[in-house]
Tab-separated table of C-alpha atoms in Angstrom:
chain	number	residue	atom	x	y	z
A	1	MET	CA	91.159	-28.581	64.084
A	2	THR	CA	93.611	-25.682	63.810
A	3	GLY	CA	95.791	-24.878	61.040
A	4	LEU	CA	99.249	-26.275	63.761
A	5	ASP	CA	96.883	-29.934	63.483
A	6	ILE	CA	97.098	-29.292	60.334
A	7	LEU	CA	100.184	-28.482	59.143
A	8	ALA	CA	101.564	-32.136	61.850
A	9	GLN	CA	99.225	-33.446	59.834
A	10	ASP	CA	100.490	-33.711	56.705
A	11	GLU	CA	104.233	-33.622	57.488
A	12	TYR	CA	103.240	-37.187	58.877
A	13	TYR	CA	101.909	-38.286	56.156
A	14	MET	CA	104.508	-36.669	53.485
A	15	ASP	CA	106.947	-38.125	55.387
A	16	LEU	CA	105.060	-40.817	55.154
A	17	ALA	CA	105.396	-40.815	51.562
A	18	LEU	CA	108.685	-39.644	50.901
A	19	LYS	CA	109.576	-42.830	52.492
A	20	LEU	CA	107.564	-44.863	49.545
A	21	ALA	CA	109.806	-42.576	46.883
A	22	ARG	CA	112.599	-43.670	48.727
A	23	ASN	CA	112.073	-47.153	46.737
A	24	GLY	CA	112.349	-45.905	43.596
A	25	TYR	CA	116.531	-45.439	43.910
A	26	GLY	CA	118.307	-46.102	41.344
A	27	ARG	CA	114.786	-47.225	39.162
A	28	THR	CA	112.841	-44.494	38.372
A	29	SER	CA	116.648	-42.061	35.973
A	30	PRO	CA	115.819	-39.684	34.679
A	31	ASN	CA	112.868	-38.979	36.351
A	32	PRO	CA	112.919	-38.128	39.821
A	33	MET	CA	111.318	-40.240	42.631
A	34	VAL	CA	108.403	-39.631	43.920
A	35	GLY	CA	105.935	-41.406	46.357
A	36	ALA	CA	102.131	-40.848	47.211
A	37	LEU	CA	99.377	-41.693	49.588
A	38	VAL	CA	95.369	-41.629	49.821
A	39	VAL	CA	94.649	-40.694	53.382
A	40	ARG	CA	90.302	-40.848	54.166
A	41	ASP	CA	89.352	-40.125	57.386
A	42	GLY	CA	91.951	-39.874	58.346
A	43	ASN	CA	93.122	-43.772	56.795
A	44	ILE	CA	96.161	-44.685	54.378
A	45	VAL	CA	93.339	-46.587	51.764
A	46	GLY	CA	96.052	-46.468	48.814
A	47	GLN	CA	99.830	-45.814	48.206
A	48	GLY	CA	102.533	-46.552	45.513
A	49	TRP	CA	105.723	-44.809	43.842
A	50	HIS	CA	107.015	-44.196	40.624
A	51	GLN	CA	108.880	-47.506	39.763
A	52	LYS	CA	110.791	-46.737	36.190
A	53	ALA	CA	110.794	-43.751	33.340
A	54	GLY	CA	107.949	-44.337	31.301
A	55	THR	CA	105.418	-46.665	33.820
A	56	ALA	CA	102.962	-45.192	35.872
A	57	HIS	CA	103.912	-42.290	38.112
A	58	ALA	CA	103.645	-42.423	41.668
A	59	GLU	CA	99.546	-41.245	42.152
A	60	ILE	CA	98.272	-43.253	39.570
A	61	HIS	CA	100.279	-46.098	42.360
A	62	ALA	CA	98.593	-44.179	44.758
A	63	MET	CA	94.584	-43.529	43.739
A	64	ARG	CA	95.205	-47.418	41.905
A	65	ASP	CA	95.341	-48.788	44.846
A	66	ALA	CA	92.275	-46.652	46.983
A	67	GLY	CA	89.797	-47.583	44.548
A	68	ALA	CA	86.596	-46.454	45.088
A	69	LEU	CA	88.105	-44.945	48.042
A	70	THR	CA	89.691	-41.782	46.545
A	71	ALA	CA	86.548	-40.158	46.143
A	72	GLY	CA	87.039	-36.806	49.154
A	73	ALA	CA	89.986	-38.493	49.766
A	74	THR	CA	93.627	-36.808	50.198
A	75	LEU	CA	96.246	-37.548	47.676
A	76	TYR	CA	99.801	-36.562	49.364
A	77	VAL	CA	103.129	-36.613	46.724
A	78	THR	CA	106.477	-35.904	47.096
A	79	LEU	CA	106.353	-33.901	43.713
A	80	GLU	CA	103.912	-32.127	41.870
A	81	PRO	CA	101.181	-33.400	39.496
A	82	CYS	CA	101.995	-33.255	36.175
A	83	CYS	CA	100.216	-31.839	33.255
A	84	HIS	CA	101.204	-32.475	31.036
A	85	HIS	CA	102.420	-35.528	28.127
A	86	GLY	CA	105.091	-37.625	27.915
A	87	ARG	CA	104.947	-41.285	27.833
A	88	THR	CA	102.267	-41.238	30.121
A	89	GLY	CA	99.084	-39.343	30.361
A	90	PRO	CA	98.743	-35.920	32.894
A	91	CYS	CA	98.272	-37.096	36.611
A	92	THR	CA	96.046	-33.916	37.037
A	93	ASP	CA	93.562	-34.935	34.854
A	94	ALA	CA	93.396	-38.663	36.294
A	95	ILE	CA	93.399	-36.765	40.069
A	96	ILE	CA	90.238	-34.875	39.203
A	97	HIS	CA	89.382	-38.149	37.443
A	98	SER	CA	89.241	-39.657	40.816
A	99	ARG	CA	87.093	-37.187	43.323
A	100	ILE	CA	89.800	-36.425	45.187
A	101	ARG	CA	89.188	-33.478	47.738
A	102	ARG	CA	92.786	-32.387	48.207
A	103	VAL	CA	95.958	-32.079	47.211
A	104	VAL	CA	98.662	-31.314	49.453
A	105	PHE	CA	102.424	-31.729	47.621
A	106	ALA	CA	106.225	-30.764	49.072
A	107	MET	CA	107.753	-29.519	46.117
A	108	THR	CA	106.958	-27.298	43.194
A	109	ASP	CA	108.807	-29.570	39.876
A	110	PRO	CA	111.134	-27.554	38.052
A	111	ASN	CA	109.980	-29.441	34.911
A	112	PRO	CA	109.732	-25.977	32.803
A	113	CYS	CA	107.193	-28.104	31.685
A	114	VAL	CA	105.194	-28.219	35.132
A	115	ALA	CA	106.051	-25.723	37.112
A	116	GLY	CA	102.518	-24.052	39.097
A	117	CYS	CA	100.930	-26.046	36.049
A	118	GLY	CA	100.003	-29.009	37.460
A	119	ALA	CA	98.863	-27.370	40.711
A	120	GLY	CA	97.244	-24.812	38.912
A	121	MET	CA	94.819	-27.104	37.268
A	122	LEU	CA	93.601	-28.786	39.391
A	123	ARG	CA	93.074	-25.780	41.748
A	124	GLN	CA	90.758	-24.874	38.222
A	125	ALA	CA	89.072	-27.863	38.815
A	126	GLY	CA	88.210	-26.922	42.370
A	127	ILE	CA	90.564	-29.223	44.520
A	128	GLU	CA	92.516	-27.698	47.626
A	129	VAL	CA	95.800	-27.397	46.708
A	130	THR	CA	98.809	-27.176	49.610
A	131	GLU	CA	102.310	-26.921	48.405
A	132	GLY	CA	105.711	-27.216	49.547
A	133	VAL	CA	104.918	-29.035	53.029
A	134	LEU	CA	108.531	-30.576	53.319
A	135	ALA	CA	109.939	-29.106	50.103
A	136	CYS	CA	113.247	-29.864	51.069
A	137	GLU	CA	113.436	-32.615	51.601
A	138	ALA	CA	110.978	-33.733	48.640
A	139	ALA	CA	114.259	-31.336	46.417
A	140	LYS	CA	117.105	-33.272	48.985
A	141	LEU	CA	115.439	-36.112	47.898
A	142	ASN	CA	115.659	-35.954	44.138
A	143	GLU	CA	119.477	-33.189	44.024
A	144	ALA	CA	120.164	-35.721	40.737
A	145	PHE	CA	117.249	-34.616	38.691
A	146	ILE	CA	116.767	-30.761	40.458
A	147	LYS	CA	120.316	-30.366	38.865
A	148	TYR	CA	119.758	-32.231	35.388
A	149	ILE	CA	116.945	-30.185	34.247
A	150	ALA	CA	117.389	-26.794	35.349
A	151	THR	CA	121.106	-26.485	34.069
A	152	GLY	CA	121.330	-30.323	30.907
A	153	LEU	CA	124.179	-31.335	33.451
A	154	PRO	CA	124.587	-35.324	35.447
A	155	PHE	CA	124.520	-34.223	38.875
A	156	THR	CA	128.490	-35.603	40.088
A	157	ALA	CA	129.761	-37.331	42.509
A	158	ILE	CA	133.394	-37.998	43.154
A	159	LYS	CA	134.231	-41.422	45.432
A	160	MET	CA	137.884	-41.481	46.077
A	161	ALA	CA	139.320	-44.125	49.247
A	162	MET	CA	142.726	-42.817	49.709
A	163	THR	CA	144.771	-43.272	53.798
A	164	LEU	CA	145.623	-41.678	56.642
A	165	ASP	CA	147.702	-39.291	55.498
A	166	GLY	CA	146.398	-38.778	52.179
A	167	LYS	CA	147.562	-41.328	49.752
A	168	THR	CA	145.826	-43.215	47.204
A	169	VAL	CA	148.562	-46.219	46.275
A	170	THR	CA	151.717	-47.285	47.581
A	171	ALA	CA	155.373	-45.688	45.500
A	172	SER	CA	155.400	-48.703	44.292
A	173	GLY	CA	151.651	-48.699	42.446
A	174	HIS	CA	149.739	-50.754	45.202
A	175	SER	CA	146.358	-50.424	45.571
A	176	GLN	CA	143.713	-52.901	47.101
A	177	TRP	CA	142.576	-52.542	48.723
A	178	ILE	CA	143.133	-49.061	51.033
A	179	THR	CA	139.255	-48.925	52.343
A	180	GLY	CA	137.640	-52.606	54.589
A	181	GLU	CA	135.185	-54.808	53.138
A	182	ALA	CA	132.336	-52.545	54.669
A	183	SER	CA	133.651	-49.472	52.650
A	184	ARG	CA	133.997	-51.224	49.425
A	185	HIS	CA	130.548	-52.683	49.372
A	186	ARG	CA	128.871	-49.089	50.469
A	187	VAL	CA	131.051	-48.676	46.931
A	188	HIS	CA	128.331	-51.078	45.012
A	189	LYS	CA	125.277	-49.824	46.799
A	190	LEU	CA	126.183	-46.023	45.325
A	191	ARG	CA	127.092	-48.234	41.518
A	192	ASP	CA	123.487	-48.674	41.556
A	193	GLN	CA	121.738	-45.091	42.876
A	194	PHE	CA	124.414	-44.008	39.844
A	195	ASP	CA	123.141	-43.449	35.841
A	196	ALA	CA	126.974	-44.071	34.998
A	197	VAL	CA	130.427	-44.579	36.563
A	198	LEU	CA	132.927	-42.281	35.272
A	199	VAL	CA	137.014	-43.382	34.789
A	200	GLY	CA	139.864	-41.606	32.742
A	201	VAL	CA	141.940	-44.093	30.612
A	202	GLY	CA	144.904	-43.971	33.876
A	203	THR	CA	142.913	-46.107	36.150
A	204	VAL	CA	141.991	-48.406	32.865
A	205	LEU	CA	145.803	-48.680	32.281
A	206	ALA	CA	146.878	-49.094	36.222
A	207	ASP	CA	143.542	-51.168	37.213
A	208	ASN	CA	141.820	-52.635	34.993
A	209	PRO	CA	138.482	-51.823	36.481
A	210	GLN	CA	134.679	-54.021	35.651
A	211	LEU	CA	133.065	-50.952	37.767
A	212	THR	CA	129.164	-53.299	37.958
A	213	VAL	CA	127.520	-53.695	40.712
A	214	ARG	CA	129.234	-57.036	42.843
A	215	HIS	CA	128.587	-58.079	45.691
A	216	ILE	CA	124.730	-57.146	46.691
A	217	GLN	CA	122.431	-57.614	44.305
A	218	GLY	CA	121.720	-53.991	42.217
A	219	ARG	CA	121.479	-52.547	38.101
A	220	ASN	CA	125.364	-51.810	36.423
A	221	PRO	CA	126.001	-48.558	35.579
A	222	VAL	CA	126.909	-47.393	31.986
A	223	ARG	CA	130.728	-47.556	32.146
A	224	VAL	CA	132.131	-44.091	31.056
A	225	VAL	CA	135.750	-43.944	29.582
A	226	VAL	CA	137.505	-40.988	29.106
A	227	ASP	CA	139.790	-41.631	27.236
A	228	SER	CA	141.508	-38.799	24.928
A	229	HIS	CA	144.258	-40.856	21.835
A	230	ALA	CA	142.322	-44.557	22.370
A	231	ARG	CA	144.404	-45.646	24.499
A	232	THR	CA	141.534	-48.684	26.644
A	233	PRO	CA	142.991	-51.919	25.850
A	234	LEU	CA	141.122	-54.028	23.252
A	235	ASP	CA	141.040	-57.057	26.268
A	236	SER	CA	140.358	-54.415	29.313
A	237	LEU	CA	137.361	-55.362	31.264
A	238	LEU	CA	134.864	-52.167	30.170
A	239	ILE	CA	135.921	-54.264	26.591
A	240	THR	CA	135.571	-58.133	27.117
A	241	ASP	CA	132.408	-57.811	29.535
A	242	LYS	CA	129.174	-56.684	28.323
A	243	ALA	CA	127.483	-57.044	31.610
A	244	ALA	CA	127.280	-53.245	31.450
A	245	HIS	CA	127.442	-51.028	28.392
A	246	THR	CA	130.387	-48.972	28.509
A	247	ILE	CA	131.719	-45.254	26.402
A	248	ILE	CA	134.963	-44.435	25.350
A	249	ALA	CA	134.887	-40.685	24.772
A	250	VAL	CA	138.472	-40.013	22.985
A	251	SER	CA	139.159	-36.534	20.571
A	252	GLN	CA	139.201	-36.253	17.141
A	253	ASN	CA	142.131	-36.695	17.240
A	254	ALA	CA	142.163	-40.002	17.947
A	255	PRO	CA	144.200	-43.072	15.700
A	256	SER	CA	140.488	-44.411	13.528
A	257	ASP	CA	141.663	-48.103	13.713
A	258	ARG	CA	141.492	-47.353	17.483
A	259	LEU	CA	138.480	-46.312	17.351
A	260	LYS	CA	137.280	-49.678	14.879
A	261	ALA	CA	137.725	-51.860	16.539
A	262	TYR	CA	135.645	-50.326	19.459
A	263	ALA	CA	132.644	-50.069	17.614
A	264	ASP	CA	133.395	-54.281	15.968
A	265	ALA	CA	133.798	-54.744	20.173
A	266	ASP	CA	130.094	-53.322	20.254
A	267	ILE	CA	131.591	-49.929	22.227
A	268	GLU	CA	130.327	-46.578	21.865
A	269	VAL	CA	132.502	-44.295	21.255
A	270	VAL	CA	131.733	-40.437	21.864
A	271	GLN	CA	134.643	-37.889	19.213
A	272	LEU	CA	134.594	-34.471	21.093
A	273	PRO	CA	136.343	-30.867	20.995
A	274	THR	CA	139.675	-30.795	22.642
A	275	GLY	CA	139.421	-29.302	25.863
A	276	PRO	CA	142.601	-28.426	29.237
A	277	SER	CA	142.124	-31.546	30.504
A	278	GLY	CA	142.387	-33.748	26.604
A	279	ILE	CA	138.910	-33.523	25.593
A	280	ASP	CA	135.982	-31.243	26.483
A	281	LEU	CA	134.592	-33.049	29.702
A	282	ARG	CA	131.994	-30.616	30.230
A	283	ALA	CA	130.234	-31.273	26.225
A	284	LEU	CA	131.091	-34.711	27.315
A	285	PHE	CA	128.875	-34.107	30.400
A	286	ARG	CA	126.390	-32.307	28.093
A	287	TYR	CA	126.256	-35.162	26.207
A	288	LEU	CA	125.374	-38.216	29.011
A	289	ALA	CA	122.992	-35.282	29.978
A	290	GLN	CA	121.092	-36.011	26.646
A	291	LYS	CA	121.177	-39.425	26.542
A	292	GLY	CA	118.918	-39.718	29.820
A	293	LEU	CA	122.010	-40.529	33.045
A	294	ALA	CA	121.482	-37.477	35.308
A	295	SER	CA	124.201	-38.935	37.449
A	296	VAL	CA	127.439	-39.442	37.358
A	297	LEU	CA	130.623	-41.140	39.749
A	298	VAL	CA	133.385	-40.537	39.826
A	299	GLU	CA	135.611	-43.446	40.124
A	300	GLY	CA	138.974	-42.309	38.598
A	301	GLY	CA	142.081	-40.538	40.257
A	302	ALA	CA	143.997	-37.762	40.832
A	303	THR	CA	144.251	-36.328	37.094
A	304	ILE	CA	140.601	-37.483	35.870
A	305	ASN	CA	139.219	-35.708	39.366
A	306	ALA	CA	141.683	-32.528	38.785
A	307	SER	CA	140.495	-32.265	35.868
A	308	ILE	CA	136.263	-31.986	36.973
A	309	ILE	CA	136.724	-29.930	39.857
A	310	GLN	CA	138.743	-27.628	38.036
A	311	GLU	CA	135.916	-27.352	35.283
A	312	ASN	CA	133.541	-27.322	37.621
A	313	LEU	CA	131.638	-30.203	37.173
A	314	VAL	CA	131.466	-31.643	40.612
A	315	ASP	CA	128.933	-31.615	42.804
A	316	SER	CA	129.783	-33.607	46.051
A	317	VAL	CA	131.915	-36.308	47.657
A	318	PHE	CA	131.834	-39.546	49.045
A	319	TRP	CA	135.738	-39.742	50.181
A	320	PHE	CA	136.412	-43.379	51.927
A	321	ILE	CA	139.289	-42.532	54.209
A	322	ALA	CA	141.359	-46.466	55.834
A	323	PRO	CA	143.004	-45.928	59.628
A	324	LYS	CA	146.538	-46.946	57.631
A	325	LEU	CA	149.543	-44.531	57.514
A	326	VAL	CA	151.548	-45.663	53.988
A	327	GLY	CA	153.575	-42.709	53.454
A	328	GLY	CA	156.526	-42.500	50.286
A	329	VAL	CA	157.107	-38.628	49.200
A	330	ARG	CA	155.961	-40.079	46.178
A	331	ALA	CA	153.390	-41.714	46.597
A	332	PRO	CA	150.179	-39.738	45.469
A	333	GLY	CA	147.172	-38.206	47.039
A	334	PRO	CA	143.927	-38.442	45.274
A	335	ILE	CA	144.142	-34.911	43.110
A	336	GLY	CA	146.235	-33.864	40.824
A	337	GLY	CA	146.914	-31.493	38.592
A	338	THR	CA	148.112	-27.771	39.873
A	339	GLY	CA	146.211	-26.975	41.999
A	340	VAL	CA	145.473	-23.713	44.026
A	341	ALA	CA	148.312	-21.443	44.498
A	342	ARG	CA	146.159	-19.395	48.015
A	343	LEU	CA	144.374	-21.457	50.659
A	344	GLU	CA	141.569	-19.334	49.929
A	345	ASP	CA	140.800	-20.855	46.196
A	346	ALA	CA	140.684	-23.940	47.997
A	347	ALA	CA	137.180	-25.884	47.385
A	348	GLU	CA	135.703	-26.056	50.695
A	349	LEU	CA	133.016	-28.143	51.970
A	350	GLU	CA	128.514	-27.655	52.536
A	351	ASP	CA	126.812	-30.077	54.902
A	352	ILE	CA	129.638	-32.264	56.129
A	353	GLU	CA	128.754	-35.599	56.811
A	354	LEU	CA	130.593	-38.306	59.666
A	355	GLU	CA	130.147	-41.851	58.858
A	356	LEU	CA	132.376	-45.062	60.007
A	357	VAL	CA	131.431	-47.780	57.388
A	358	GLY	CA	133.574	-50.692	59.020
A	359	ASN	CA	136.689	-48.958	60.111
A	360	ASP	CA	136.710	-46.443	58.313
A	361	LEU	CA	135.356	-43.251	58.077
A	362	LEU	CA	133.396	-42.044	55.093
A	363	ILE	CA	133.273	-38.148	54.528
A	364	THR	CA	130.397	-36.383	52.581
A	365	GLY	CA	129.835	-33.394	51.514
A	366	TYR	CA	129.224	-31.266	48.720
A	367	LEU	CA	131.302	-28.380	47.177
A	368	THR	CA	131.115	-24.966	46.887
A	369	THR	CA	132.654	-23.816	44.543
A	370	ARG	CA	130.300	-25.987	42.123
A	371	GLU	CA	127.052	-24.601	39.502
A	372	GLY	CA	124.846	-23.967	41.822
A	373	ARG	CA	125.662	-25.335	44.516
A	374	ASN	CA	123.725	-26.618	47.313
A	375	VAL	CA	120.340	-27.761	43.876
A	376	TYR	CA	117.779	-28.716	47.427
A	377	ARG	CA	118.561	-25.618	49.448
A	378	ASP	CA	115.715	-24.169	47.946
A	379	CYS	CA	113.559	-26.418	48.100
A	380	GLY	CA	112.287	-27.281	45.016
A	381	ARG	CA	111.651	-23.849	43.270
A	382	ILE	CA	113.363	-23.424	39.798
A	383	ARG	CA	116.795	-22.651	40.105
A	384	ASP	CA	116.756	-21.953	36.579
A	385	SER	CA	114.405	-20.939	33.980
A	386	GLN	CA	114.647	-22.535	30.541
A	387	GLU	CA	112.319	-23.427	27.695
A	388	CYS	CA	110.152	-26.736	27.528
A	389	ASP	CA	112.067	-29.003	25.037
A	390	ASP	CA	111.714	-32.139	24.219
A	391	GLN	CA	113.867	-33.041	26.928
A	392	SER	CA	112.486	-32.275	29.738
A	393	ALA	CA	109.223	-33.550	28.780
A	394	ILE	CA	110.517	-37.246	30.364
A	395	SER	CA	108.030	-38.484	32.463
């Protein structure tokens, strides 16, 4: 078999492993999504994927599925096998013990506890290792994990719905519903895939949102409210509905009686230093990451959108545009604040994708001004070196 034939074969099986990894969408955080296959004599004899943080990794599931057929086989896995003790044991030890002959993985683990170590241990044990097969595809799949590990901040996306003329609400304050039913279902799928959903207190006061996953089967994200002065009403759904955990981020000047009332209602409150947006948003996002929330979906209004963009905290957008014309000079748009003075200073999108969702247009893309830009463009290489600490050893 020629080198090109081997590469084509490796890419074929790695693509299948990536499809397996996607079964973990919204379920593995703060761990990455990983898929694995055991192939022997041209046949898939074992397969598996990582299902939840703290449980067996994809390699273990695949090798258990293969049983004694692992001897002399090739293991395909979408991420470099781990070599450290986290909540589970090192996958490298299990691979060596299984007598796997060859390991092919897609991307180097950005976790500084693992990067290069897993491959090195396998080679020292006499196992042939091939790395970098479909690395960009694997890194794109785990862009949230890479951002979280490399920067200590969650991967953050803005979800916005607006009319064709750029309005998010009418001049009279009516906003339900701008987009159609298909788009609303898509938003619930997004909530299922993100660890947290964040709004500003203005959205709470105007809409009294529930911010849970409905219309589809899924799990609820943690709900986060940016509320400097603790104005979230005690009878709001984010307080009274216990289907999901709620965090209210307040400033250090928030009234103590309100904070006690939130605590009495079993609501988590975090007091943060002040910043340009009332509270220090970067400190809030670091707090969320420290709690293991590796991805945040922002579903707020013009004020919070402007603030997180200004703070360089946004990675991507999901921008729904409905084929409706509302008009009205007093009808607000999706981004408030002072804006930019010159067009050359505007944030731009790259890697843009367009999709019709029902009758609405969905634009997705990545902000060019954000930290790190496209985290998956390095195809699995570590962006920023940092020492291995307890947060990194999360597997």
